[in-house]
PDB file of C-alpha atoms in Angstrom:
ATOM      1  CA  UNK J   1      65.722 177.759 165.296  1.00 66.00           C
ATOM      2  CA  UNK J   2      64.109 174.946 167.196  1.00 72.00           C
ATOM      3  CA  UNK J   3      62.092 172.836 164.834  1.00 80.00           C
ATOM      4  CA  UNK J   4      58.348 173.395 165.053  1.00 87.00           C
ATOM      5  CA  UNK J   5      56.807 170.119 166.170  1.00 88.00           C
ATOM      6  CA  UNK J   6      53.288 168.878 166.676  1.00 91.00           C
ATOM      7  CA  UNK J   7      51.659 166.956 169.471  1.00 87.00           C
ATOM      8  CA  UNK J   8      48.077 165.906 170.067  1.00 88.00           C
ATOM      9  CA  UNK J   9      46.269 169.235 169.946  1.00 90.00           C
ATOM     10  CA  UNK J  10      49.327 171.492 170.251  1.00 91.00           C
ATOM     11  CA  UNK J  11      52.267 172.873 168.294  1.00 93.00           C
ATOM     12  CA  UNK J  12      55.568 173.769 169.955  1.00 90.00           C
ATOM     13  CA  UNK J  13      59.194 174.804 169.513  1.00 90.00           C
ATOM     14  CA  UNK J  14      60.900 174.721 172.917  1.00 93.00           C
ATOM     15  CA  UNK J  15      64.584 175.413 173.354  1.00 95.00           C
ATOM     16  CA  UNK J  16      66.495 176.249 176.540  1.00 97.00           C
ATOM     17  CA  UNK J  17      69.982 177.513 177.362  1.00 98.00           C
ATOM     18  CA  UNK J  18      71.078 175.690 180.536  1.00 98.00           C
ATOM     19  CA  UNK J  19      74.303 176.300 182.474  1.00 98.00           C
ATOM     20  CA  UNK J  20      75.612 174.609 185.596  1.00 98.00           C
ATOM     21  CA  UNK J  21      78.916 174.608 187.467  1.00 98.00           C
ATOM     22  CA  UNK J  22      81.255 172.149 189.088  1.00 97.00           C
ATOM     23  CA  UNK J  23      80.983 172.265 192.883  1.00 94.00           C
ATOM     24  CA  UNK J  24      83.231 175.004 194.307  1.00 91.00           C
ATOM     25  CA  UNK J  25      84.082 175.928 190.682  1.00 93.00           C
ATOM     26  CA  UNK J  26      86.912 173.365 190.621  1.00 93.00           C
ATOM     27  CA  UNK J  27      88.458 173.270 187.157  1.00 94.00           C
ATOM     28  CA  UNK J  28      88.100 169.589 186.267  1.00 95.00           C
ATOM     29  CA  UNK J  29      86.266 169.670 182.915  1.00 96.00           C
ATOM     30  CA  UNK J  30      89.170 169.206 180.544  1.00 91.00           C
ATOM     31  CA  UNK J  31      90.575 166.583 178.207  1.00 92.00           C
ATOM     32  CA  UNK J  32      89.025 163.140 178.665  1.00 96.00           C
ATOM     33  CA  UNK J  33      86.595 164.332 181.382  1.00 97.00           C
ATOM     34  CA  UNK J  34      85.244 166.949 178.955  1.00 97.00           C
ATOM     35  CA  UNK J  35      84.871 164.368 176.194  1.00 97.00           C
ATOM     36  CA  UNK J  36      83.286 161.811 178.533  1.00 98.00           C
ATOM     37  CA  UNK J  37      80.849 164.372 179.918  1.00 98.00           C
ATOM     38  CA  UNK J  38      79.637 165.366 176.450  1.00 98.00           C
ATOM     39  CA  UNK J  39      79.133 161.740 175.410  1.00 98.00           C
ATOM     40  CA  UNK J  40      77.189 161.027 178.599  1.00 98.00           C
ATOM     41  CA  UNK J  41      74.957 164.091 178.229  1.00 98.00           C
ATOM     42  CA  UNK J  42      74.094 163.241 174.623  1.00 98.00           C
ATOM     43  CA  UNK J  43      73.176 159.697 175.679  1.00 98.00           C
ATOM     44  CA  UNK J  44      71.070 160.915 178.628  1.00 98.00           C
ATOM     45  CA  UNK J  45      69.196 163.351 176.395  1.00 98.00           C
ATOM     46  CA  UNK J  46      68.497 160.565 173.909  1.00 98.00           C
ATOM     47  CA  UNK J  47      67.388 158.182 176.665  1.00 98.00           C
ATOM     48  CA  UNK J  48      64.988 160.796 178.098  1.00 97.00           C
ATOM     49  CA  UNK J  49      63.588 161.904 174.725  1.00 95.00           C
ATOM     50  CA  UNK J  50      65.017 165.398 174.399  1.00 96.00           C
ATOM     51  CA  UNK J  51      67.957 166.659 172.370  1.00 96.00           C
ATOM     52  CA  UNK J  52      71.102 168.696 172.869  1.00 97.00           C
ATOM     53  CA  UNK J  53      71.929 170.757 169.803  1.00 95.00           C
ATOM     54  CA  UNK J  54      74.938 172.593 171.229  1.00 97.00           C
ATOM     55  CA  UNK J  55      77.178 172.255 174.287  1.00 97.00           C
ATOM     56  CA  UNK J  56      80.579 173.349 175.488  1.00 97.00           C
ATOM     57  CA  UNK J  57      82.540 173.387 178.727  1.00 96.00           C
ATOM     58  CA  UNK J  58      85.041 175.818 180.186  1.00 93.00           C
ATOM     59  CA  UNK J  59      86.941 173.966 182.923  1.00 93.00           C
ATOM     60  CA  UNK J  60      84.397 174.621 185.713  1.00 96.00           C
ATOM     61  CA  UNK J  61      80.991 174.879 184.007  1.00 97.00           C
ATOM     62  CA  UNK J  62      78.987 173.670 181.017  1.00 98.00           C
ATOM     63  CA  UNK J  63      76.555 175.363 178.633  1.00 98.00           C
ATOM     64  CA  UNK J  64      73.851 173.258 176.968  1.00 98.00           C
ATOM     65  CA  UNK J  65      71.311 174.211 174.308  1.00 97.00           C
ATOM     66  CA  UNK J  66      68.472 171.696 174.644  1.00 97.00           C
ATOM     67  CA  UNK J  67      65.222 171.099 172.755  1.00 95.00           C
ATOM     68  CA  UNK J  68      62.353 169.286 174.437  1.00 95.00           C
ATOM     69  CA  UNK J  69      58.628 168.638 174.418  1.00 93.00           C
ATOM     70  CA  UNK J  70      56.069 170.460 176.580  1.00 93.00           C
ATOM     71  CA  UNK J  71      55.929 167.345 178.784  1.00 93.00           C
ATOM     72  CA  UNK J  72      59.526 167.846 179.946  1.00 95.00           C
ATOM     73  CA  UNK J  73      60.075 169.951 183.029  1.00 96.00           C
ATOM     74  CA  UNK J  74      63.308 171.899 183.317  1.00 97.00           C
ATOM     75  CA  UNK J  75      64.062 170.753 186.884  1.00 97.00           C
ATOM     76  CA  UNK J  76      63.698 167.099 185.862  1.00 97.00           C
ATOM     77  CA  UNK J  77      65.852 167.543 182.755  1.00 98.00           C
ATOM     78  CA  UNK J  78      68.608 169.204 184.780  1.00 98.00           C
ATOM     79  CA  UNK J  79      68.289 166.575 187.511  1.00 98.00           C
ATOM     80  CA  UNK J  80      68.855 163.671 185.101  1.00 98.00           C
ATOM     81  CA  UNK J  81      71.646 165.467 183.208  1.00 98.00           C
ATOM     82  CA  UNK J  82      73.539 166.366 186.385  1.00 98.00           C
ATOM     83  CA  UNK J  83      72.769 163.210 188.359  1.00 97.00           C
ATOM     84  CA  UNK J  84      73.574 160.619 185.731  1.00 98.00           C
ATOM     85  CA  UNK J  85      76.621 162.479 184.442  1.00 98.00           C
ATOM     86  CA  UNK J  86      78.062 162.816 187.964  1.00 97.00           C
ATOM     87  CA  UNK J  87      77.553 159.132 188.732  1.00 96.00           C
ATOM     88  CA  UNK J  88      79.069 157.960 185.449  1.00 97.00           C
ATOM     89  CA  UNK J  89      81.977 160.430 185.520  1.00 96.00           C
ATOM     90  CA  UNK J  90      82.891 159.416 189.093  1.00 95.00           C
ATOM     91  CA  UNK J  91      82.801 155.791 187.962  1.00 94.00           C
ATOM     92  CA  UNK J  92      84.949 156.438 184.878  1.00 95.00           C
ATOM     93  CA  UNK J  93      87.305 158.963 186.533  1.00 94.00           C
ATOM     94  CA  UNK J  94      87.592 158.078 190.255  1.00 92.00           C
ATOM     95  CA  UNK J  95      90.290 160.735 190.694  1.00 91.00           C
ATOM     96  CA  UNK J  96      87.539 163.371 190.410  1.00 92.00           C
ATOM     97  CA  UNK J  97      86.292 162.514 193.910  1.00 88.00           C
ATOM     98  CA  UNK J  98      89.742 163.229 195.326  1.00 86.00           C
ATOM     99  CA  UNK J  99      89.975 166.566 193.504  1.00 86.00           C
ATOM    100  CA  UNK J 100      86.525 167.600 194.706  1.00 87.00           C
ATOM    101  CA  UNK J 101      86.917 166.287 198.248  1.00 78.00           C
ATOM    102  CA  UNK J 102      83.541 164.624 198.436  1.00 74.00           C
ATOM    103  CA  UNK J 103      80.595 162.996 196.764  1.00 76.00           C
ATOM    104  CA  UNK J 104      79.271 165.874 194.655  1.00 92.00           C
ATOM    105  CA  UNK J 105      80.485 166.851 191.204  1.00 96.00           C
ATOM    106  CA  UNK J 106      77.987 169.604 190.471  1.00 97.00           C
ATOM    107  CA  UNK J 107      76.864 172.675 192.356  1.00 96.00           C
ATOM    108  CA  UNK J 108      73.180 172.292 193.302  1.00 96.00           C
ATOM    109  CA  UNK J 109      72.183 175.416 191.344  1.00 97.00           C
ATOM    110  CA  UNK J 110      71.812 176.078 187.621  1.00 98.00           C
ATOM    111  CA  UNK J 111      70.845 178.816 185.154  1.00 98.00           C
ATOM    112  CA  UNK J 112      68.149 178.394 182.506  1.00 98.00           C
ATOM    113  CA  UNK J 113      66.790 180.788 179.873  1.00 96.00           C
ATOM    114  CA  UNK J 114      64.327 180.313 177.074  1.00 94.00           C
ATOM    115  CA  UNK J 115      65.685 180.689 173.572  1.00 94.00           C
ATOM    116  CA  UNK J 116      63.752 182.462 170.836  1.00 88.00           C
ATOM    117  CA  UNK J 117      64.243 182.607 167.110  1.00 82.00           C
ATOM    118  CA  UNK J 118      65.791 186.052 167.681  1.00 85.00           C
ATOM    119  CA  UNK J 119      68.393 184.903 170.223  1.00 91.00           C
ATOM    120  CA  UNK J 120      69.262 181.358 169.138  1.00 91.00           C
ATOM    121  CA  UNK J 121      72.193 182.189 166.847  1.00 90.00           C
ATOM    122  CA  UNK J 122      73.708 184.550 169.418  1.00 93.00           C
ATOM    123  CA  UNK J 123      73.439 181.892 172.138  1.00 94.00           C
ATOM    124  CA  UNK J 124      74.937 179.217 169.847  1.00 91.00           C
ATOM    125  CA  UNK J 125      77.950 181.442 169.136  1.00 93.00           C
ATOM    126  CA  UNK J 126      78.335 182.214 172.840  1.00 93.00           C
ATOM    127  CA  UNK J 127      78.302 178.497 173.740  1.00 93.00           C
ATOM    128  CA  UNK J 128      80.778 177.672 170.965  1.00 92.00           C
ATOM    129  CA  UNK J 129      83.132 180.410 172.204  1.00 92.00           C
ATOM    130  CA  UNK J 130      83.458 179.000 175.738  1.00 90.00           C
ATOM    131  CA  UNK J 131      86.876 177.436 175.131  1.00 79.00           C
ATOM    132  CA  UNK J 132      88.108 180.188 172.820  1.00 65.00           C
ATOM    133  CA  UNK J 133      89.321 182.795 175.310  1.00 55.00           C
TER     134      UNK J 133
END
């Protein structure tokens, strides 16, 4: 369960399940790219003052369980996660541009759902099972 936190005049526990895909569903999220992506996303979340409590990839997409404050907007969180990770992964793994045939790593769309105390454990297990198929 997301930790209940306090702000000035409000109390909150916000947690989101976010999923996005590699452009054209190319299967490039494996081995060192997978590891690099996860390290980058954890650093971005820390830099932007939110946290990732769970994440896993499956070759062509990633699932993230993120906690944030009411001041964070989902579109901005996704924008920084996708934008910074794409830039840094292209820099670290230039061969990705050749595999993808262009300048974009991620599809422009994404999925997001709120997580409640009743669904959190189920979502965590689902995210953890992404590579176990």
